Short mmCIF file of C-alpha atoms and ligand atoms in Angstrom, two decimals:
data_model
loop_
_atom_site.label_atom_id
_atom_site.label_comp_id
_atom_site.label_asym_id
_atom_site.label_seq_id
_atom_site.Cartn_x
_atom_site.Cartn_y
_atom_site.Cartn_z
CA MET A 188 26.01 79.40 27.98
CA MET A 189 26.08 75.58 28.89
CA LEU A 190 27.86 74.67 25.90
CA LYS A 191 31.51 76.65 26.63
CA ARG A 192 31.23 75.13 30.24
CA SER A 193 30.86 71.47 28.53
CA LEU A 194 34.08 72.30 26.64
CA ALA A 195 35.96 72.95 29.93
CA ALA A 196 34.58 69.81 31.35
CA VAL A 197 35.78 67.77 28.44
CA LEU A 198 39.45 68.53 28.41
CA ALA A 199 39.38 68.97 32.23
CA SER A 200 37.91 65.11 32.24
CA SER A 201 40.75 63.99 29.78
CA VAL A 202 43.54 65.92 30.42
CA LEU A 203 45.70 67.22 33.72
CA ALA A 204 45.30 67.57 37.35
CA ALA A 205 45.50 70.52 38.95
CA ALA A 206 49.54 71.50 40.34
CA GLN A 207 49.34 72.65 43.92
CA ALA A 208 51.54 71.14 46.36
CA PRO A 209 50.14 68.22 48.32
CA SER A 210 51.00 69.19 52.00
CA THR A 211 50.20 66.14 54.08
CA THR A 212 51.19 62.31 53.63
CA TYR A 213 48.76 59.86 51.99
CA ARG A 214 45.73 59.12 53.55
CA THR A 215 44.79 55.49 54.59
CA ILE A 216 41.33 56.06 54.15
CA PRO A 217 39.75 56.51 50.64
CA SER A 218 38.37 59.82 50.22
CA LEU A 219 36.62 61.10 47.38
CA SER A 220 37.41 63.85 45.12
CA PRO A 221 36.23 66.87 46.23
CA GLN A 222 34.87 67.97 42.96
CA ILE A 223 32.45 64.68 43.24
CA ASP A 224 29.59 66.94 43.63
CA ALA A 225 30.94 69.94 41.56
CA ALA A 226 30.28 68.34 38.07
CA PRO A 227 29.80 71.30 35.31
CA SER A 228 26.03 71.98 35.41
CA LEU A 229 24.21 70.16 33.04
CA VAL A 230 21.30 72.75 32.64
CA PRO A 231 21.21 73.27 28.79
CA ALA A 232 21.36 76.84 27.17
CA ILE A 233 18.02 75.64 26.25
CA TYR A 234 16.86 76.74 30.00
CA ASP A 235 18.83 79.84 29.76
CA PRO A 236 16.76 82.90 28.95
CA THR A 237 19.74 85.08 28.23
CA ALA A 238 21.17 82.50 25.70
CA PRO A 239 21.16 83.43 22.27
CA ASN A 240 18.84 81.89 19.83
CA ALA A 241 20.86 81.13 16.88
CA GLN A 242 18.36 80.26 14.58
CA ALA A 243 16.71 84.04 15.01
CA THR A 244 19.92 85.96 15.01
CA CYS A 245 22.36 84.03 12.35
CA PRO A 246 22.14 84.40 8.64
CA GLY A 247 22.62 80.84 7.27
CA TYR A 248 24.44 80.27 3.93
CA LYS A 249 24.07 80.29 0.31
CA ALA A 250 25.18 77.74 -2.12
CA SER A 251 27.01 78.30 -5.20
CA ASN A 252 29.62 76.77 -7.61
CA VAL A 253 28.24 73.62 -7.28
CA VAL A 254 30.65 70.76 -8.93
CA ASN A 255 29.75 67.44 -9.72
CA THR A 256 32.00 64.28 -8.37
CA THR A 257 32.07 60.43 -9.08
CA GLN A 258 29.60 59.99 -6.61
CA GLY A 259 27.80 63.35 -6.00
CA PHE A 260 28.60 66.99 -5.74
CA THR A 261 30.58 69.55 -3.95
CA ALA A 262 29.38 73.25 -3.51
CA ASP A 263 30.39 76.52 -1.93
CA LEU A 264 28.71 77.87 1.25
CA THR A 265 29.20 81.43 2.12
CA ILE A 266 27.56 83.37 4.74
CA ALA A 267 24.42 85.01 3.89
CA GLY A 268 24.63 87.95 6.02
CA PRO A 269 26.68 89.74 8.92
CA ALA A 270 28.36 86.96 11.46
CA CYS A 271 25.87 86.51 14.09
CA SER A 272 28.56 85.13 17.00
CA ALA A 273 26.31 83.34 18.79
CA TYR A 274 29.01 81.49 20.54
CA GLY A 275 31.50 82.06 18.89
CA ASN A 276 32.95 83.15 15.33
CA ASP A 277 31.21 82.23 12.49
CA ILE A 278 32.95 80.36 9.77
CA ALA A 279 32.06 82.36 6.73
CA ASP A 280 33.20 80.09 3.88
CA LEU A 281 32.44 76.28 3.91
CA THR A 282 32.14 73.53 1.68
CA LEU A 283 29.24 71.14 1.15
CA ALA A 284 30.13 67.76 0.15
CA VAL A 285 27.59 64.94 -0.72
CA GLU A 286 28.15 61.66 -1.58
CA TYR A 287 26.03 58.41 -2.44
CA GLN A 288 28.44 56.05 -0.84
CA ALA A 289 26.22 53.13 -1.10
CA LYS A 290 22.80 51.98 -2.25
CA GLN A 291 22.08 52.19 1.41
CA ARG A 292 24.23 55.04 2.64
CA LEU A 293 24.18 58.97 1.87
CA SER A 294 26.98 60.97 3.37
CA VAL A 295 26.74 64.98 3.56
CA LYS A 296 29.59 66.60 4.81
CA ILE A 297 29.77 70.71 5.81
CA TYR A 298 33.44 71.68 6.71
CA PRO A 299 35.59 75.15 6.80
CA ARG A 300 36.56 75.50 3.27
CA HIS A 301 40.09 77.23 4.48
CA LEU A 302 41.96 74.92 7.06
CA ALA A 303 45.65 74.87 7.94
CA PRO A 304 47.79 72.27 9.62
CA GLN A 305 47.33 74.20 13.20
CA ASN A 306 43.35 74.34 12.80
CA THR A 307 42.28 71.17 10.83
CA SER A 308 41.89 68.79 13.97
CA LEU A 309 39.76 71.49 15.82
CA TYR A 310 37.10 70.86 12.72
CA ILE A 311 38.03 67.37 11.03
CA LEU A 312 38.00 63.96 13.00
CA PRO A 313 40.85 62.10 12.00
CA ALA A 314 39.60 58.54 10.15
CA PHE A 315 42.43 56.63 12.71
CA LEU A 316 40.31 58.01 15.97
CA THR A 317 36.77 57.21 14.48
CA PRO A 318 36.39 55.04 11.27
CA GLU A 319 34.99 57.66 8.06
CA PRO A 320 33.38 55.48 5.50
CA SER A 321 34.10 56.21 2.11
CA GLY A 322 32.11 55.76 -1.11
CA ASP A 323 31.93 52.19 -2.92
CA GLY A 324 33.09 54.05 -6.42
CA SER A 325 29.92 53.14 -8.16
CA THR A 326 26.69 54.29 -6.60
CA THR A 327 25.14 57.87 -7.79
CA ALA A 328 22.14 59.83 -7.09
CA ALA A 329 20.27 57.68 -10.33
CA THR A 330 21.12 53.96 -7.99
CA SER A 331 20.85 55.46 -4.24
CA ASP A 332 18.09 54.36 -2.19
CA LEU A 333 18.20 58.06 -0.55
CA SER A 334 18.07 61.51 -2.40
CA PHE A 335 19.53 64.69 -1.71
CA THR A 336 17.56 68.45 -2.60
CA TRP A 337 18.52 71.56 -1.43
CA SER A 338 17.41 75.14 -1.75
CA ASN A 339 19.08 78.57 -1.44
CA GLU A 340 15.44 80.44 -0.50
CA PRO A 341 15.71 82.02 2.02
CA SER A 342 19.16 80.17 3.27
CA PHE A 343 20.70 77.02 2.59
CA GLN A 344 18.54 74.13 3.30
CA PHE A 345 18.85 70.31 2.27
CA LYS A 346 16.68 67.28 2.53
CA VAL A 347 17.07 63.58 2.17
CA SER A 348 14.45 61.42 1.04
CA ARG A 349 13.46 57.57 0.54
CA VAL A 350 13.49 57.07 -3.36
CA SER A 351 11.09 54.38 -2.92
CA ASN A 352 8.11 56.47 -1.58
CA GLY A 353 9.23 59.94 -1.56
CA GLU A 354 9.26 60.34 2.06
CA GLU A 355 11.05 62.67 3.83
CA ILE A 356 13.73 61.32 6.46
CA PHE A 357 15.67 64.59 7.09
CA SER A 358 15.14 68.23 6.16
CA THR A 359 16.48 71.42 7.55
CA TYR A 360 13.64 73.07 5.48
CA GLY A 361 12.79 76.46 7.33
CA TYR A 362 16.21 76.41 9.62
CA LYS A 363 19.34 77.75 9.19
CA ILE A 364 22.67 76.17 9.25
CA VAL A 365 24.85 77.51 12.03
CA PHE A 366 28.47 76.83 11.81
CA GLU A 367 31.06 78.64 14.05
CA ASP A 368 34.07 77.67 15.86
CA GLN A 369 32.65 76.93 19.05
CA PHE A 370 28.97 76.08 17.99
CA LEU A 371 27.53 74.10 15.33
CA GLU A 372 23.35 73.80 15.17
CA LEU A 373 21.12 72.17 12.56
CA VAL A 374 17.46 71.31 12.69
CA THR A 375 15.36 68.92 11.13
CA ASN A 376 11.75 68.51 10.55
CA MET A 377 10.37 65.40 12.04
CA VAL A 378 6.98 63.59 11.40
CA LYS A 379 3.98 63.87 14.21
CA ASP A 380 4.97 61.81 17.22
CA TYR A 381 8.17 60.14 15.76
CA ASN A 382 9.91 56.79 16.83
CA VAL A 383 13.27 57.80 17.70
CA TYR A 384 15.91 55.30 19.59
CA GLY A 385 19.44 55.27 20.31
CA LEU A 386 21.54 58.56 21.11
CA ALA A 387 23.72 56.27 23.47
CA GLU A 388 24.94 56.75 26.19
CA ASN A 389 21.85 57.39 28.30
CA ILE A 390 19.29 55.48 30.73
CA HIS A 391 16.26 56.69 29.33
CA ASP A 392 13.29 54.53 27.79
CA PHE A 393 13.82 52.91 24.84
CA ARG A 394 11.78 55.26 22.62
CA LEU A 395 13.62 58.57 23.22
CA GLY A 396 10.34 60.19 22.96
CA ASN A 397 9.31 64.08 21.43
CA ASN A 398 10.51 66.13 24.40
CA PHE A 399 14.22 64.92 25.70
CA THR A 400 17.34 66.94 25.61
CA GLN A 401 20.43 64.72 25.30
CA THR A 402 23.52 66.68 26.55
CA PHE A 403 27.04 64.66 25.44
CA TYR A 404 30.33 65.09 26.92
CA ALA A 405 32.89 63.12 28.82
CA ALA A 406 32.10 63.83 32.57
CA ASP A 407 32.96 60.92 35.62
CA SER A 408 29.72 62.22 37.68
CA GLY A 409 27.58 58.87 38.02
CA ASN A 410 24.96 57.46 35.99
CA PRO A 411 22.16 60.15 36.27
CA ILE A 412 18.73 59.25 35.02
CA ASP A 413 18.28 60.93 31.32
CA GLY A 414 21.33 62.78 31.97
CA ASN A 415 24.83 62.70 30.55
CA LEU A 416 27.27 59.89 30.95
CA TYR A 417 30.51 58.82 29.86
CA GLY A 418 30.36 57.78 26.22
CA THR A 419 28.80 59.07 23.18
CA HIS A 420 27.13 57.32 20.17
CA PRO A 421 25.78 59.80 18.04
CA PHE A 422 23.68 57.51 15.99
CA TYR A 423 19.89 57.04 16.04
CA VAL A 424 17.44 54.88 14.40
CA GLU A 425 13.99 56.18 13.23
CA THR A 426 10.98 53.99 12.55
CA ARG A 427 7.84 54.98 11.01
CA TYR A 428 5.04 52.64 11.61
CA LYS A 429 2.43 52.53 8.93
CA ASP A 430 -0.88 51.77 10.02
CA GLY A 431 0.51 49.21 12.85
CA ALA A 432 0.88 46.77 9.80
CA SER A 433 4.51 47.33 8.74
CA SER A 434 7.28 50.09 9.20
CA LEU A 435 9.97 51.66 7.70
CA SER A 436 13.26 52.39 9.26
CA HIS A 437 16.05 54.83 8.65
CA GLY A 438 19.42 55.91 10.46
CA VAL A 439 21.23 58.96 11.09
CA TYR A 440 24.81 59.01 11.98
CA ALA A 441 26.55 62.36 13.05
CA ARG A 442 30.38 61.74 12.84
CA ASN A 443 31.50 64.46 15.47
CA ALA A 444 33.24 63.84 18.74
CA HIS A 445 32.91 67.08 20.65
CA GLY A 446 30.67 67.84 23.20
CA GLN A 447 27.04 68.23 21.90
CA GLU A 448 23.36 68.28 22.42
CA TRP A 449 20.24 66.85 20.64
CA LEU A 450 16.76 68.53 21.28
CA LEU A 451 13.80 66.41 20.79
CA ARG A 452 11.01 68.39 20.66
CA ASN A 453 7.41 67.92 19.21
CA ARG A 454 8.19 68.35 15.38
CA THR A 455 12.04 68.84 14.92
CA ILE A 456 15.29 67.60 16.45
CA THR A 457 18.14 70.17 16.82
CA TYR A 458 21.85 69.05 16.81
CA ARG A 459 24.41 71.40 18.45
CA THR A 460 28.07 70.56 18.78
CA ILE A 461 30.77 72.93 20.22
CA GLY A 462 33.32 71.95 17.72
CA GLY A 463 33.82 69.72 14.68
CA SER A 464 32.02 69.99 11.84
CA PHE A 465 28.47 68.46 9.94
CA ASP A 466 29.17 64.70 9.19
CA LEU A 467 26.18 63.29 8.76
CA TYR A 468 25.56 59.82 7.44
CA PHE A 469 22.29 58.91 6.26
CA LEU A 470 20.95 55.05 5.94
CA SER A 471 17.93 53.65 4.19
CA GLY A 472 17.38 50.36 6.60
CA PRO A 473 14.28 49.83 5.57
CA LYS A 474 14.28 47.46 8.34
CA PRO A 475 15.70 48.21 12.06
CA THR A 476 18.18 45.58 11.64
CA ASP A 477 19.36 46.72 8.29
CA VAL A 478 20.22 50.02 9.77
CA ILE A 479 22.31 48.66 12.31
CA ALA A 480 23.97 46.17 9.99
CA GLN A 481 24.42 49.40 7.80
CA TYR A 482 25.76 51.10 10.70
CA GLN A 483 28.14 48.32 11.68
CA LYS A 484 29.30 47.14 8.65
CA GLY A 485 29.50 50.27 6.61
CA ILE A 486 30.85 52.76 9.08
CA VAL A 487 31.78 51.90 12.54
CA GLY A 488 32.81 48.14 12.24
CA LEU A 489 31.90 45.02 13.78
CA PRO A 490 32.76 45.02 17.32
CA ALA A 491 35.60 43.29 18.26
CA LEU A 492 36.04 39.31 19.50
CA GLN A 493 36.67 39.91 23.39
CA MET A 494 38.78 37.36 25.30
CA TYR A 495 36.34 34.42 26.56
CA TRP A 496 36.88 35.59 29.88
CA THR A 497 35.46 39.02 29.29
CA PHE A 498 32.02 37.45 29.25
CA GLY A 499 32.18 35.93 32.32
CA PHE A 500 31.03 37.45 35.76
CA HIS A 501 33.01 40.80 36.64
CA GLN A 502 32.94 42.76 40.03
CA CYS A 503 33.96 45.95 40.52
CA ARG A 504 33.38 49.11 42.80
CA TRP A 505 35.06 52.32 44.57
CA GLY A 506 36.27 51.76 48.00
CA TYR A 507 38.10 48.34 48.43
CA GLU A 508 40.36 50.05 51.03
CA ASN A 509 43.13 47.33 50.80
CA TRP A 510 44.22 43.72 49.01
CA THR A 511 42.70 42.19 52.23
CA VAL A 512 39.46 43.68 51.74
CA LEU A 513 39.60 42.60 47.89
CA GLN A 514 40.97 38.89 48.72
CA GLU A 515 37.89 38.85 51.00
CA VAL A 516 35.61 40.14 48.27
CA VAL A 517 36.97 37.16 46.25
CA ASP A 518 36.68 34.51 48.47
CA GLY A 519 33.00 35.94 49.19
CA TYR A 520 32.12 34.79 46.14
CA ALA A 521 33.80 31.28 46.40
CA ASN A 522 32.15 31.26 49.70
CA ALA A 523 28.67 31.69 48.38
CA GLY A 524 29.51 29.12 45.02
CA ILE A 525 29.06 31.87 42.56
CA GLN A 526 31.59 32.20 39.64
CA LEU A 527 33.52 35.23 39.80
CA GLU A 528 36.03 35.58 36.60
CA VAL A 529 37.18 39.00 37.29
CA ILE A 530 38.09 41.31 39.86
CA TRP A 531 38.44 45.04 39.40
CA ASN A 532 39.96 47.62 41.47
CA ASP A 533 38.90 51.20 41.10
CA ILE A 534 41.66 53.98 41.61
CA ASP A 535 41.59 53.30 45.31
CA TYR A 536 44.94 51.05 44.60
CA MET A 537 46.95 54.11 43.35
CA ASN A 538 49.26 56.69 45.32
CA GLN A 539 47.10 59.54 45.64
CA TYR A 540 45.38 58.71 42.34
CA ARG A 541 48.36 59.25 40.16
CA ASP A 542 48.24 56.70 37.14
CA PHE A 543 50.91 54.26 37.40
CA THR A 544 51.42 54.00 41.01
CA ASN A 545 50.39 52.04 43.64
CA GLY A 546 49.63 53.18 47.60
CA GLU A 547 52.67 51.60 49.49
CA LEU A 548 50.46 51.33 52.43
CA ASN A 549 47.51 49.94 51.29
CA TYR A 550 48.34 48.26 48.46
CA PRO A 551 52.08 47.14 48.73
CA VAL A 552 53.83 45.70 46.10
CA GLY A 553 54.69 42.44 48.19
CA PRO A 554 50.84 41.35 49.26
CA GLY A 555 49.89 42.43 45.93
CA GLN A 556 52.23 40.00 44.34
CA GLU A 557 50.58 37.16 46.28
CA PHE A 558 47.10 38.31 45.74
CA LEU A 559 47.45 38.27 42.28
CA ALA A 560 49.30 34.92 42.18
CA ARG A 561 46.21 33.34 44.25
CA LEU A 562 43.83 34.88 41.94
CA HIS A 563 45.69 33.59 38.79
CA ALA A 564 45.94 29.97 40.26
CA ALA A 565 42.18 30.05 40.41
CA GLY A 566 42.00 30.88 36.94
CA GLN A 567 40.56 34.36 37.71
CA HIS A 568 41.66 37.79 36.31
CA TYR A 569 42.64 41.52 37.71
CA VAL A 570 41.55 44.35 36.08
CA PRO A 571 43.11 47.87 37.42
CA ILE A 572 41.03 50.86 36.44
CA ILE A 573 43.59 54.00 34.87
CA ASP A 574 42.28 57.02 34.37
CA SER A 575 43.13 59.23 31.23
CA ASN A 576 44.63 62.15 33.21
CA ILE A 577 48.16 62.61 34.70
CA TYR A 578 49.15 64.34 37.93
CA ALA A 579 51.09 67.32 37.44
CA GLU A 580 54.23 67.55 40.05
CA ASN A 581 54.78 70.45 41.70
CA PRO A 582 57.96 72.05 40.50
CA SER A 583 59.26 73.48 43.92
CA ASN A 584 59.18 70.48 45.76
CA ALA A 585 61.48 67.54 44.79
CA SER A 586 60.16 64.59 46.40
CA ASP A 587 56.93 65.33 44.80
CA ALA A 588 58.57 64.51 41.39
CA TYR A 589 56.41 62.17 39.11
CA GLU A 590 57.79 60.63 36.31
CA PRO A 591 54.68 59.98 33.96
CA PHE A 592 54.13 63.72 34.08
CA GLN A 593 57.89 64.44 33.28
CA ARG A 594 58.11 62.01 30.44
CA GLY A 595 54.95 62.94 28.77
CA ALA A 596 56.27 66.65 29.06
CA ALA A 597 59.15 65.64 27.39
CA MET A 598 57.36 64.37 24.91
CA SER A 599 55.14 67.47 24.31
CA ALA A 600 52.17 64.79 24.90
CA PHE A 601 49.97 67.37 26.99
CA ILE A 602 47.16 70.02 25.67
CA ARG A 603 48.58 73.33 26.00
CA ASN A 604 47.07 76.76 26.76
CA PRO A 605 46.64 78.41 23.05
CA GLY A 606 48.64 81.94 23.37
CA THR A 607 50.60 81.52 26.41
CA GLY A 608 52.13 78.11 25.46
CA ASP A 609 51.94 76.62 29.44
CA PHE A 610 49.81 73.49 30.16
CA TYR A 611 46.51 73.33 30.32
CA TYR A 612 45.76 72.15 33.87
CA GLY A 613 42.50 70.27 34.50
CA ASP A 614 40.62 69.43 37.76
CA ASN A 615 40.52 65.78 38.42
CA TRP A 616 41.12 62.78 40.71
CA PRO A 617 45.02 63.31 41.60
CA VAL A 618 43.93 65.98 43.85
CA SER A 619 46.04 67.98 46.34
CA ILE A 620 45.60 66.11 49.57
CA GLY A 621 46.39 69.54 51.59
CA SER A 622 43.61 71.18 50.01
CA LEU A 623 40.19 69.03 51.01
CA ASN A 624 40.84 69.98 54.30
CA ILE A 625 39.59 66.68 55.65
CA SER A 626 41.43 65.11 58.60
C1 NAG B 266 25.28 67.26 -12.57
O1 NAG B 266 24.77 65.98 -11.96
C2 NAG B 266 23.07 66.13 -12.11
C3 NAG B 266 22.89 65.26 -11.33
O2 NAG B 266 23.41 63.77 -11.58
C4 NAG B 266 23.28 66.25 -13.58
O3 NAG B 266 21.58 66.72 -13.39
C5 NAG B 266 23.72 67.76 -13.93
O4 NAG B 266 23.75 68.05 -15.58
C6 NAG B 266 25.39 67.55 -14.00
N1 NAG B 266 25.95 68.84 -14.30
C7 NAG B 266 27.08 68.81 -15.28
C8 NAG B 266 27.63 69.96 -15.23
O5 NAG B 266 27.24 67.73 -15.63
C1 NAG B 267 42.76 77.97 9.80
O1 NAG B 267 43.66 78.47 9.84
C2 NAG B 267 44.17 79.06 8.68
C3 NAG B 267 45.48 79.68 8.71
O2 NAG B 267 45.66 80.65 9.50
C4 NAG B 267 43.48 80.26 7.90
O3 NAG B 267 43.34 81.16 7.04
C5 NAG B 267 41.77 79.99 7.87
O4 NAG B 267 40.75 80.86 8.32
C6 NAG B 267 41.32 79.21 9.59
N1 NAG B 267 40.21 78.31 9.58
C7 NAG B 267 39.15 78.44 10.44
C8 NAG B 267 37.71 77.96 9.92
O5 NAG B 267 39.62 79.12 11.18
C1 NAG B 268 9.04 68.65 28.42
O1 NAG B 268 10.35 68.34 29.31
C2 NAG B 268 10.21 69.16 30.25
C3 NAG B 268 11.50 69.12 31.00
O2 NAG B 268 11.76 67.52 31.34
C4 NAG B 268 9.19 68.67 31.34
O3 NAG B 268 9.63 70.39 31.99
C5 NAG B 268 8.20 69.46 30.53
O4 NAG B 268 7.33 69.31 31.27
C6 NAG B 268 7.87 68.61 29.15
N1 NAG B 268 6.56 68.99 28.64
C7 NAG B 268 5.62 68.08 28.37
C8 NAG B 268 4.43 68.45 27.48
O5 NAG B 268 5.72 67.22 28.54
C1 NAG B 269 4.16 69.11 22.29
O1 NAG B 269 3.01 68.35 22.20
C2 NAG B 269 2.62 67.74 23.28
C3 NAG B 269 1.52 66.97 23.20
O2 NAG B 269 0.74 67.13 22.43
C4 NAG B 269 1.81 69.55 23.90
O3 NAG B 269 0.98 69.65 25.17
C5 NAG B 269 3.04 70.46 24.10
O4 NAG B 269 2.03 71.70 24.32
C6 NAG B 269 3.68 70.66 22.64
N1 NAG B 269 4.70 71.46 22.61
C7 NAG B 269 5.12 72.55 21.66
C8 NAG B 269 6.15 73.20 22.38
O5 NAG B 269 4.33 72.74 20.73
C1 NAG B 270 42.25 46.68 55.19
O1 NAG B 270 40.97 47.71 55.60
C2 NAG B 270 40.07 47.16 56.13
C3 NAG B 270 39.08 48.09 56.29
O2 NAG B 270 39.42 49.41 56.55
C4 NAG B 270 40.79 47.16 57.89
O3 NAG B 270 39.88 46.57 58.80
C5 NAG B 270 42.01 46.56 57.73
O4 NAG B 270 42.79 46.66 59.02
C6 NAG B 270 42.85 46.88 56.46
N1 NAG B 270 44.06 45.77 56.50
C7 NAG B 270 45.07 45.95 56.27
C8 NAG B 270 45.93 44.93 56.15
O5 NAG B 270 45.58 47.15 56.25
C1 NAG B 271 56.27 67.63 48.96
O1 NAG B 271 55.73 66.51 48.11
C2 NAG B 271 55.52 65.48 48.92
C3 NAG B 271 54.94 63.83 48.03
O2 NAG B 271 53.93 64.28 47.27
C4 NAG B 271 54.80 65.08 49.64
O3 NAG B 271 54.28 64.10 50.97
C5 NAG B 271 55.16 66.56 50.72
O4 NAG B 271 54.27 67.05 51.63
C6 NAG B 271 55.41 67.94 49.71
N1 NAG B 271 55.88 68.90 50.57
C7 NAG B 271 55.55 70.36 50.80
C8 NAG B 271 56.25 70.94 51.16
O5 NAG B 271 54.47 70.40 50.09
#
């Protein structure tokens, strides 16, 4: 049941730290969090022999009530049998929305038909968080590079094909759509020895291969080869080589910000998430550079132009004990004749890893101002890392008061446990030093 553990990890790494009473003073030696080796298991459900097989047990859906729209159509998807509850509660009523958004881009959305203000954000990713492309107002099935076909036998399944040569680029035929509140799954058929590139962030061969499992959720647990890293870019380019002489490429983007898995197998790719909806975009290419351009210009937007100095050489690491050590690093570059544009501090500079603080012993304000003045006078820049979690103060210890927590609480900024309405406490860097059992 790895997928549910992933959810906890996503929340834990982005919300609140445990509220336990710190019981010793601040250590002057930087220490790693006790959770450093305790990141959630990365073993996917596929390796768990007791994990339910949703394709075997779930009923799929039937499409009905097809209604043409300006650039495509919508339909109702209704669960085709008893709920399977593989990893959550099946959503019985869904909407299918197909839109030929541009000649080169087809959008296919499947989302719950009944939503209310309190549950919309679980399923629908707002456009203000991640750009959501819309139709150009004129492309239709008749003018698109791509065609969408579907069938209800044995349950709802769909295909996306390239009009110019009839080639299928995505096809769920033979597999069921699974849509639960904590688990979504679809499977696409793939050609033999397919060439898929992308699905970042990972450290892996450029060609992902036909036997690879990519798990995505936000975790701070190093840079494992083939494993989950920090970011999620659920987008791939597939290239089909034609007798070595030419090739055709297309793109698939799955707009979803939840923990997810992509299972690349010999003749299929299985896509699973632990929330959100199916929000798929198919890009017709046909050159790899066309696919990238269609993804950037048509979907996520061009990269923002950064300040000139950000393109220079940066130095960053965990474990700079104090301002003196940081200065030695800067001086070391100068002495070696290496141009250093930016020096970074990891969260060692904080008081007990609490955001918006500085350690009074190792990173006092006065020497920090002098350090920064020297750095800036040399035309160099400084970046302090800030984490997304906020320490939860111990309410029974007045000297543990922490204003960022108080202000966030007053603004109702923190995630609450459903049901009780209490704060959701995660486990991350601002830890109770007393609980570390270190001297
Ligand atoms: C809906 O659009 C399809 C494909 O463009 C067309 O074949 C069909 O006749 C349309 N249905 C209605 C009711 O207009
Ligand atoms: C969302 O909440 C509304 C109101 O409670 C409910 O009717 C609907 O079924 C919920 N949708 C889902 C997908 O759970
Ligand atoms: C597929 O990958 C798994 C996990 O890395 C590995 O154990 C297995 O040997 C691979 N199978 C083939 C045919 O390479
Ligand atoms: C996938 O293909 C490889 C290489 O042909 C083969 O060794 C492996 O058994 C196949 N795996 C499955 C699940 O068919
Ligand atoms: C800074 O840290 C280094 C390495 O631990 C130590 O040798 C040095 O005494 C410290 N300097 C100050 C001013 O704390
Ligand atoms: C109260 O909080 C302060 C600041 O975090 C800490 O130094 C002190 O040890 C705490 N006292 C108790 C009794 O936990």
